[in-house]
Coordinates of C-alpha atoms (C1' of nucleotides) in Angstrom, one line a residue:
Chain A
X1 CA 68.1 -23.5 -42.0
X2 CA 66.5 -21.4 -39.1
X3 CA 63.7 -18.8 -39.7
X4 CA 66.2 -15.5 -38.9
X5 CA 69.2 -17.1 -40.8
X6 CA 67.3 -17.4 -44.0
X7 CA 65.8 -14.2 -43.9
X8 CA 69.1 -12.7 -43.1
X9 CA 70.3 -14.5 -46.7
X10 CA 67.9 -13.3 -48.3
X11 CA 68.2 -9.7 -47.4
X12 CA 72.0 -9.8 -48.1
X13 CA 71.5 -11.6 -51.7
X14 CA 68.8 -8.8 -52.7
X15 CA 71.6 -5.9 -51.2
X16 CA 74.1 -7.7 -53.4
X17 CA 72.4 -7.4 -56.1
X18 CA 71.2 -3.6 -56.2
X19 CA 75.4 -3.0 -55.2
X20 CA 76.5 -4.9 -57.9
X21 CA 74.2 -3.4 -60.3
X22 CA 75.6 -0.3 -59.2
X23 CA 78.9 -0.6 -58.9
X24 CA 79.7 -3.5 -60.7
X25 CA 81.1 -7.1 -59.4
X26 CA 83.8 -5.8 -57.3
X27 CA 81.2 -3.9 -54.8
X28 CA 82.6 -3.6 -51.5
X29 CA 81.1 -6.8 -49.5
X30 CA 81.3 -4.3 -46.4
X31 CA 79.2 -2.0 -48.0
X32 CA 76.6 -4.9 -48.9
X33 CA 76.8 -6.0 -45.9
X34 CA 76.0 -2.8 -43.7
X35 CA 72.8 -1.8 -46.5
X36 CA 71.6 -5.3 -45.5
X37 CA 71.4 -4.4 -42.2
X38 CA 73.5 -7.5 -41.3
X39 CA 77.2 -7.8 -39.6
X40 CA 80.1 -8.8 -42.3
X41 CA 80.4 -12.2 -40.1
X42 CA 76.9 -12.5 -41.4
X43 CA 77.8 -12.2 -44.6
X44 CA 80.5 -14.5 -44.9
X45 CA 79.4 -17.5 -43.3
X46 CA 76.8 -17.1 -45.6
X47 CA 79.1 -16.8 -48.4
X48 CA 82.8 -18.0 -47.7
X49 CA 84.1 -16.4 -51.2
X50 CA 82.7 -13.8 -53.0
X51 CA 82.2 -15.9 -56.1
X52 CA 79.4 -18.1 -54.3
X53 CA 77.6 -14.6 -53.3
X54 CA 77.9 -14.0 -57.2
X55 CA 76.5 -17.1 -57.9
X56 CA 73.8 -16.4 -55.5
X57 CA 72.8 -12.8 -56.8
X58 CA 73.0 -14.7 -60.9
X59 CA 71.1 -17.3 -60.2
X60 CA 68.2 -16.0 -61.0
X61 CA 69.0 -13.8 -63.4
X62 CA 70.9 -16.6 -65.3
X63 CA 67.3 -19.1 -64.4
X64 CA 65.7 -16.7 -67.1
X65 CA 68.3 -17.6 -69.8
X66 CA 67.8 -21.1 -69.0
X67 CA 64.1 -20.7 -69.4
X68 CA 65.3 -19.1 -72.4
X69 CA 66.7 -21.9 -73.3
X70 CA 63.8 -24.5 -72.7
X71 CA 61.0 -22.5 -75.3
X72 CA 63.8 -22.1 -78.0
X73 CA 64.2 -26.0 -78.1
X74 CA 61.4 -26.5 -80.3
X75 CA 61.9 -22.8 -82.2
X76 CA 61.1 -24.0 -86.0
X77 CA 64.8 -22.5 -86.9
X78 CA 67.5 -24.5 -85.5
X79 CA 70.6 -22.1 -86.5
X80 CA 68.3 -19.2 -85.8
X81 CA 67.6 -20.3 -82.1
X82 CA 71.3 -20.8 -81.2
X83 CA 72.0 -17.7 -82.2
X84 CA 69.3 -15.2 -80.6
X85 CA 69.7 -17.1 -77.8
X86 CA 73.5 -16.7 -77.4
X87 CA 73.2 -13.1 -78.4
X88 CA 70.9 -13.3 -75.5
X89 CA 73.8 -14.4 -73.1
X90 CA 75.1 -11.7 -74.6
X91 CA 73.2 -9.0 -74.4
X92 CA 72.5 -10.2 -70.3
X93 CA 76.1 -10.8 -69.3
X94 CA 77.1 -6.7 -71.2
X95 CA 74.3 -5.3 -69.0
X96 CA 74.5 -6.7 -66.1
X97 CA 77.8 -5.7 -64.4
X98 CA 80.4 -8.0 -63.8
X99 CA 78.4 -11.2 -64.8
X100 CA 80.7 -12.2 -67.7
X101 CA 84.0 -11.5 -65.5
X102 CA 81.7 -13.3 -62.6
X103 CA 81.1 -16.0 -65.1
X104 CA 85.1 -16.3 -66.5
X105 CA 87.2 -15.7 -63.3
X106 CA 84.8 -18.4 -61.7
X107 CA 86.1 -22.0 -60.6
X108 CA 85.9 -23.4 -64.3
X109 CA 82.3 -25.0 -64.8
X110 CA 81.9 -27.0 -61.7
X111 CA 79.1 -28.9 -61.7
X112 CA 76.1 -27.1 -59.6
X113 CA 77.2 -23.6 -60.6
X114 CA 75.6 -21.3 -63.0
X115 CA 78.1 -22.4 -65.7
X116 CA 77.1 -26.1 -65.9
X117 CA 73.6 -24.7 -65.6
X118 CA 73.8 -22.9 -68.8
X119 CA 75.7 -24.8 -70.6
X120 CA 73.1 -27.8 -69.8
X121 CA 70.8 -25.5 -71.0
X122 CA 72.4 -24.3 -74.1
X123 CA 73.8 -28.0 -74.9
X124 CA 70.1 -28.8 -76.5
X125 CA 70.3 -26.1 -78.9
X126 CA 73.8 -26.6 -79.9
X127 CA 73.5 -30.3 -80.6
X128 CA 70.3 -29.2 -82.6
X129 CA 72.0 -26.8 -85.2
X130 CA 74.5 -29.2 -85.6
X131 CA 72.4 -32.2 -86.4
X132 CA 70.7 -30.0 -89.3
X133 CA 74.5 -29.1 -90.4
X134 CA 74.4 -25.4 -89.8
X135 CA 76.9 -25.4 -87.2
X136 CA 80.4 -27.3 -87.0
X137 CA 80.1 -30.1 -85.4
X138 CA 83.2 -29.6 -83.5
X139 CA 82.5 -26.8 -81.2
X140 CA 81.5 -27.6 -78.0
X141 CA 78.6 -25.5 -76.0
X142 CA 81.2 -24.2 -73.7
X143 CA 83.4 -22.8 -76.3
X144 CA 80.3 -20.7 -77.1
X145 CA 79.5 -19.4 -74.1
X146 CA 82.8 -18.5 -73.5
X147 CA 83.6 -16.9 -76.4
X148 CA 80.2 -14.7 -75.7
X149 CA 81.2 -13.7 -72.6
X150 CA 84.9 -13.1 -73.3
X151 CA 82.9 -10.6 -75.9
X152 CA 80.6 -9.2 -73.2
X153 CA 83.6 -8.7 -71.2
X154 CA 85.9 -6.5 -74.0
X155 CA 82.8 -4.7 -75.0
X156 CA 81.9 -3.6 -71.3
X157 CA 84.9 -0.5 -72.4
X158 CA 83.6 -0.5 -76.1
X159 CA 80.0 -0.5 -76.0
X160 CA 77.0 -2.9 -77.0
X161 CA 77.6 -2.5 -81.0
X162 CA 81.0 -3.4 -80.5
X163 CA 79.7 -6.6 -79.0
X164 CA 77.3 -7.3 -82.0
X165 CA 80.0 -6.8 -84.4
X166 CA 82.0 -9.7 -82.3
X167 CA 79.2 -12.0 -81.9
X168 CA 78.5 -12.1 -85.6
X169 CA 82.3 -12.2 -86.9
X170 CA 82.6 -15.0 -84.6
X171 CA 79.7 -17.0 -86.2
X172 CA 80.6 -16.3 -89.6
X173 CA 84.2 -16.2 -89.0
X174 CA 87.4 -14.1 -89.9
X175 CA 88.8 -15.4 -93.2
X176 CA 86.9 -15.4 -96.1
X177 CA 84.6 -18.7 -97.3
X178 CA 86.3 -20.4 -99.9
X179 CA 83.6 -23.2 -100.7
Chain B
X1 CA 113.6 14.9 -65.6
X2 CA 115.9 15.1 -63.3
X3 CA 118.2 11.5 -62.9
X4 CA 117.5 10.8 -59.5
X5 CA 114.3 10.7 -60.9
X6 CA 114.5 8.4 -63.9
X7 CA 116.6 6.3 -61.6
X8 CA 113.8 5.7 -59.5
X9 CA 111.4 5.7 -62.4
X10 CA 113.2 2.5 -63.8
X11 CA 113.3 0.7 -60.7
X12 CA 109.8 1.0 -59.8
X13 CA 108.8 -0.8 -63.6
X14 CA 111.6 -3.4 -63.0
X15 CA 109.9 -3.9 -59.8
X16 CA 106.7 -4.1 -61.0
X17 CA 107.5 -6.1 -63.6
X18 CA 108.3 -9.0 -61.9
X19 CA 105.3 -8.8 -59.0
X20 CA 103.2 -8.4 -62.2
X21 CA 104.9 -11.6 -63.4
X22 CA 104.1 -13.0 -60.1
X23 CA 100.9 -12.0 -58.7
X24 CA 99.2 -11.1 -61.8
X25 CA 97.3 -7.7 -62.5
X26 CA 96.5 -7.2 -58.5
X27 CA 99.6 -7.2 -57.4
X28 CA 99.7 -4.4 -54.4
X29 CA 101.4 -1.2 -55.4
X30 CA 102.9 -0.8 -51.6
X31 CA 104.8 -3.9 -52.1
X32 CA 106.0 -2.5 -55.5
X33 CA 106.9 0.1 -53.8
X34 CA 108.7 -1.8 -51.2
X35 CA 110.9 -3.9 -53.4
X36 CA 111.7 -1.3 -55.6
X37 CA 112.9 0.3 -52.1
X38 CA 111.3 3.9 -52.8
X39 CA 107.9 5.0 -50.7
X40 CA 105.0 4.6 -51.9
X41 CA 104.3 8.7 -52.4
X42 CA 106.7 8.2 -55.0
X43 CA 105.3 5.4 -57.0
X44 CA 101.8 7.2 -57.0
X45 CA 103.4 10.6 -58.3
X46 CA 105.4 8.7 -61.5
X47 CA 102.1 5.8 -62.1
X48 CA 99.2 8.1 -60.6
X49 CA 96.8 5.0 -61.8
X50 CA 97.8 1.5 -62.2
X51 CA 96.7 1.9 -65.6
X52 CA 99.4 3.9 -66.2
X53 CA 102.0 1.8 -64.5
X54 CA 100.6 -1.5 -66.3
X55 CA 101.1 0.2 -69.5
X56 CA 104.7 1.3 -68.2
X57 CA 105.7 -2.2 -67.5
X58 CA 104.1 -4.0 -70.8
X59 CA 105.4 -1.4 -72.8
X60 CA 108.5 -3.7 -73.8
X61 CA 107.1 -6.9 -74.5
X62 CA 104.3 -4.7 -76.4
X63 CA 107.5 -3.7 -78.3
X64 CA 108.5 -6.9 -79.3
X65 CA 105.3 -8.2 -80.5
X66 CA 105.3 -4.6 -82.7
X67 CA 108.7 -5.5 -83.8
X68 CA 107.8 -9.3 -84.6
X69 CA 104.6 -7.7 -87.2
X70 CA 107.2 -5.5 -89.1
X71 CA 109.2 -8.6 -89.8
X72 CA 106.1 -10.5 -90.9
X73 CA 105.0 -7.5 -92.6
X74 CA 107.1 -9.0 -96.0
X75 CA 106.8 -12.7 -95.3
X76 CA 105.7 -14.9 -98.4
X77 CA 102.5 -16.3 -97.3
X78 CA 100.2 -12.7 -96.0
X79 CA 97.4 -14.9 -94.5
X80 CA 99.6 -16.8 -92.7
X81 CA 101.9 -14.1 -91.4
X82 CA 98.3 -12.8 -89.3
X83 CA 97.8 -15.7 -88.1
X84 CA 101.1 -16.3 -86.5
X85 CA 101.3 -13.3 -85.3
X86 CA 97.6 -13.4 -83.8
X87 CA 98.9 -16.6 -82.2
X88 CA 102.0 -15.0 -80.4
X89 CA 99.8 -11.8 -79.3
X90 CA 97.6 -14.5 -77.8
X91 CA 100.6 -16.5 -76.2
X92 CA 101.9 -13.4 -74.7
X93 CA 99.0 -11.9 -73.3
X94 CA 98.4 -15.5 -71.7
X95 CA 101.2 -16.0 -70.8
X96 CA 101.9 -12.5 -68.7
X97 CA 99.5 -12.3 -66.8
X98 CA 97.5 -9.1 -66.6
X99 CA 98.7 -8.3 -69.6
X100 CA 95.1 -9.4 -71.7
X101 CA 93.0 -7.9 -68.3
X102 CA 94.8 -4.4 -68.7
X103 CA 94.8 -4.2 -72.2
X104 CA 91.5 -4.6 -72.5
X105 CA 90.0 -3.1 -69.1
X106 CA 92.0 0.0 -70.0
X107 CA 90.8 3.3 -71.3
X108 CA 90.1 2.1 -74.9
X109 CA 92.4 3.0 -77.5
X110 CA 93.7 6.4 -76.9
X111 CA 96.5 7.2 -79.0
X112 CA 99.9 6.9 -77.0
X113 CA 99.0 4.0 -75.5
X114 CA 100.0 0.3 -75.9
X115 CA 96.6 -0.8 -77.5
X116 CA 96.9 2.1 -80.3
X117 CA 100.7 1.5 -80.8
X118 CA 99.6 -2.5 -81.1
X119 CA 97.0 -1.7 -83.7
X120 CA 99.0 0.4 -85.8
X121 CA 101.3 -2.5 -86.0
X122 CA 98.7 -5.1 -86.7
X123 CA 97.1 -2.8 -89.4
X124 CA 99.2 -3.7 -92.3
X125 CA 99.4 -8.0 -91.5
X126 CA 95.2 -7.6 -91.9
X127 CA 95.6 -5.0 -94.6
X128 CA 97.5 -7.3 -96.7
X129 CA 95.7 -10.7 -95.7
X130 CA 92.5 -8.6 -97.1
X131 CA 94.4 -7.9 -100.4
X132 CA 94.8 -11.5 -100.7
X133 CA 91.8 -12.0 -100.6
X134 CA 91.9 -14.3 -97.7
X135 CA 90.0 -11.9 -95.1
X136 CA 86.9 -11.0 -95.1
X137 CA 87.1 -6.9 -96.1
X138 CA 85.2 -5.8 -93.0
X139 CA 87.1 -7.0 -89.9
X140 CA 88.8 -4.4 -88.2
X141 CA 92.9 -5.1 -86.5
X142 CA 90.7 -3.5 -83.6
X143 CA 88.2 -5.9 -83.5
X144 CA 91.0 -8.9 -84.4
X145 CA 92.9 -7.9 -81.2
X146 CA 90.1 -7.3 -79.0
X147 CA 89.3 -10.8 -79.5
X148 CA 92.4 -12.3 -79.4
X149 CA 92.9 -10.4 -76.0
X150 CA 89.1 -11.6 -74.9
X151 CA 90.3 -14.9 -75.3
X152 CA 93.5 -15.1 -73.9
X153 CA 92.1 -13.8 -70.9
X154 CA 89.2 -16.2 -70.9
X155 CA 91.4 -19.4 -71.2
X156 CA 93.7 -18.2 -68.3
X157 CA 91.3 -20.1 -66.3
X158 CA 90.6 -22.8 -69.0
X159 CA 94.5 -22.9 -70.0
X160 CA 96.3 -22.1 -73.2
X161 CA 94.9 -25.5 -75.1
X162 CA 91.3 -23.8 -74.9
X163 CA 93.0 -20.7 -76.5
X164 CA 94.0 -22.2 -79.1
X165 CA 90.8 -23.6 -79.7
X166 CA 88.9 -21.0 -79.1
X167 CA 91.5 -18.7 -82.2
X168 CA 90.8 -21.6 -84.4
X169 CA 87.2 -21.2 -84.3
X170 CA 86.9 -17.6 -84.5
X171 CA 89.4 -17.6 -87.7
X172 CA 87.2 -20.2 -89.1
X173 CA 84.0 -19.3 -88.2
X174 CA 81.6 -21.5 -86.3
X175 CA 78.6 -22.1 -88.9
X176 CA 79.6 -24.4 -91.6
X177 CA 80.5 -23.3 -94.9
X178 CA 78.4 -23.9 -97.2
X179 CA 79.7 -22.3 -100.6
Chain C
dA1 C1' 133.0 26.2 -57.5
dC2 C1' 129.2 27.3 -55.1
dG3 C1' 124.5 28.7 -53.3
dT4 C1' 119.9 28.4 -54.0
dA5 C1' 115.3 27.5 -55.8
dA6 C1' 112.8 24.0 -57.2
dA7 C1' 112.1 19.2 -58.2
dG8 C1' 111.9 15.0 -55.9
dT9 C1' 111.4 12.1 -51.9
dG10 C1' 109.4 8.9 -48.2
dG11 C1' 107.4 8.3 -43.6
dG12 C1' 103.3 8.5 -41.5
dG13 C1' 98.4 9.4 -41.5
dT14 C1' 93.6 8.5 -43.2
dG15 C1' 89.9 6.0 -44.5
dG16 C1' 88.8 1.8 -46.5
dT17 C1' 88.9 -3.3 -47.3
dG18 C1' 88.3 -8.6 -46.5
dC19 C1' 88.2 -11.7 -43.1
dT20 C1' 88.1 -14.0 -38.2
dC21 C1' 87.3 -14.5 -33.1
dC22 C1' 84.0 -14.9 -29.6
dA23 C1' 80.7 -13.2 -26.1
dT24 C1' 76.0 -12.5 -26.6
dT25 C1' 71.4 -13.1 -28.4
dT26 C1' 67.8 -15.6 -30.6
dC27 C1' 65.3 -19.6 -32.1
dG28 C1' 62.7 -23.8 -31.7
dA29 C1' 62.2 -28.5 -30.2
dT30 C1' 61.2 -30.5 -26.0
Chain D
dA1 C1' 59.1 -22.5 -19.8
dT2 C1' 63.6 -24.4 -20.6
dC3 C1' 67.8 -25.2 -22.5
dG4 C1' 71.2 -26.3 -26.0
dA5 C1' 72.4 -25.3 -30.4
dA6 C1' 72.3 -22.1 -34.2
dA7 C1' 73.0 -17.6 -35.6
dT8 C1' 74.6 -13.1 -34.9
dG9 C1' 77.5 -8.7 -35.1
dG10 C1' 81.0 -5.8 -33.3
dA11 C1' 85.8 -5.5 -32.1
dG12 C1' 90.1 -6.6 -33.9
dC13 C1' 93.8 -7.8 -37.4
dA14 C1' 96.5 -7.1 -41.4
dC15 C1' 96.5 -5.1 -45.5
dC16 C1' 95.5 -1.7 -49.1
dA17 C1' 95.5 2.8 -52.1
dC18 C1' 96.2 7.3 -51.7
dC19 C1' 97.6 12.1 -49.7
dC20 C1' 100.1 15.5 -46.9
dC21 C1' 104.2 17.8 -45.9
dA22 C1' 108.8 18.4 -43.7
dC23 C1' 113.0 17.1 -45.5
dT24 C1' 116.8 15.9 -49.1
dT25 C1' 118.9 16.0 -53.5
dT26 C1' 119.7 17.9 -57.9
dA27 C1' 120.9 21.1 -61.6
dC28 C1' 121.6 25.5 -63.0
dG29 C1' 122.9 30.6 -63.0
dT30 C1' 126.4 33.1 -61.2

DNA sequence: ACGTAAAGTGGGGTGGTGCTCCATTTCGAT
DNA sequence: ATCGAAATGGAGCACCACCCCACTTTACGT
């Protein structure tokens, strides 16, 4: 990639991501595009949809859940792990505008995109509470992440608590435990 | 209001019904307009959001899934009475699509509209599967539909099998249960 | 039955969008 | 320094939501 072309990427990923912070994930790509500086060609030979410029502007946001990830692996509390690290996912995907619809409406968990990336990442941790038999060992590491940011998505209207509440009646479940 | 009005009023729901059917939440007002043969002034002054026309157009099949929880409301088995009818308010906001995005996107929970009228209808199914003894005391029809819809509209891109899935787990919780 | 005031209408205008050509500029290997 | 390829951005296209306002239709008091 030439010298001007990856500067010009860069500048437009780092305008995407103060717009979409702003004004959540359906920012106007014109708008990004003129606060980079940059022509709206520019911007979309750079990014053909605007899913791969949200991918671009998460990336690194979603690399520090991943890191996340990695120094929970070996967290003495297996259960305990999963779960601050999914209320983690949480708590990223409510704040951060239009992630969790970014994340849902996405091309289902194609390999290379931030999906597969946290679900590798989350996969460790999953498998772990499972093996010490605190989590069912039917529920797959997508499920979870989807469930948590179906959650971050209804609570965007309701508010943060709202989400807590969800996160936790989802782990314990709805109907009452009948040994 | 005047007939010439109402007349118009109907049209423009039929109308948007089946774009809405169609093309999903986004579908573009002007063409509503357009097939419902009326300008486009006119649908704006009747719907002045497209809040207000989604709730418009889902306010029938909201109706039948209210009138499907007052005849569950005396079946035998109260635990599984919610369930079913948790199950059909998940088929039906998957199925109509838009229908999970604007219920849940929407101003949340004013009285009058579909979400309240949905809740009041719920209320008694959970009321009474709490009685029984067979739901945990502090869930909330609120919090049971927000999820529902948070699903549905997660597993439009996964498809319906996730759904079901995904109700499964939240009704039975995703740590094991250990007495 | 009819005239009129007001309620209702829709075409056209405005400002915005996402996206695509293509003539021009810029880069970097030779 | 040169030259071809890579990269650019502005003009253009079709579409969108929404508003203004001259015109038509309705319903009601007489």
């Amino acid at each position: 990639m030439r010298a001007d072309a990856q500067r010009n990427y860069d500048r437009i990923v780092s305008a995407a991501s103060e717009a979409i912070a702003q004004d959540g994930a359906e920012a106007s790509l014109e708008a990004i595009a003129r606060s980079a500086g940059v022509g709206s060609a520019t911007l979309h030979r750079h990014f053909p949809s605007r899913w791969s410029l949200m991918e671009a502007v998460f990336a690194e946001r979603v690399g520090c859940l991943i890191d996340r990830a990695e120094e929970l692996r070996d967290a003495p509390e297996p259960l305990d792990a999963l779960v601050r690290w999914l209320r983690e996912v949480a708590a990223y995907a409510t704040t951060t505008r239009g992630l969790a619809a970014a994340l849902l409406n996405g091309p289902p968990a194609e390999s290379g995109t931030c999906q597969a990336h946290l679900i590798a990442a989350g996969e460790p941790l999953v498998r772990r509470a499972v093996e010490a038999g605190l989590v069912r060992g039917d529920v797959a590491t997508a499920d979870l992440l989807t469930l948590v940011n179906a959650i971050s998505l209804a609570a965007q209207q309701a508010g943060p608590e709202e989400a807590e509440r969800l996160v936790t009646l989802v782990l314990e479940g709805v109907l009452v435990r009948q040994g």
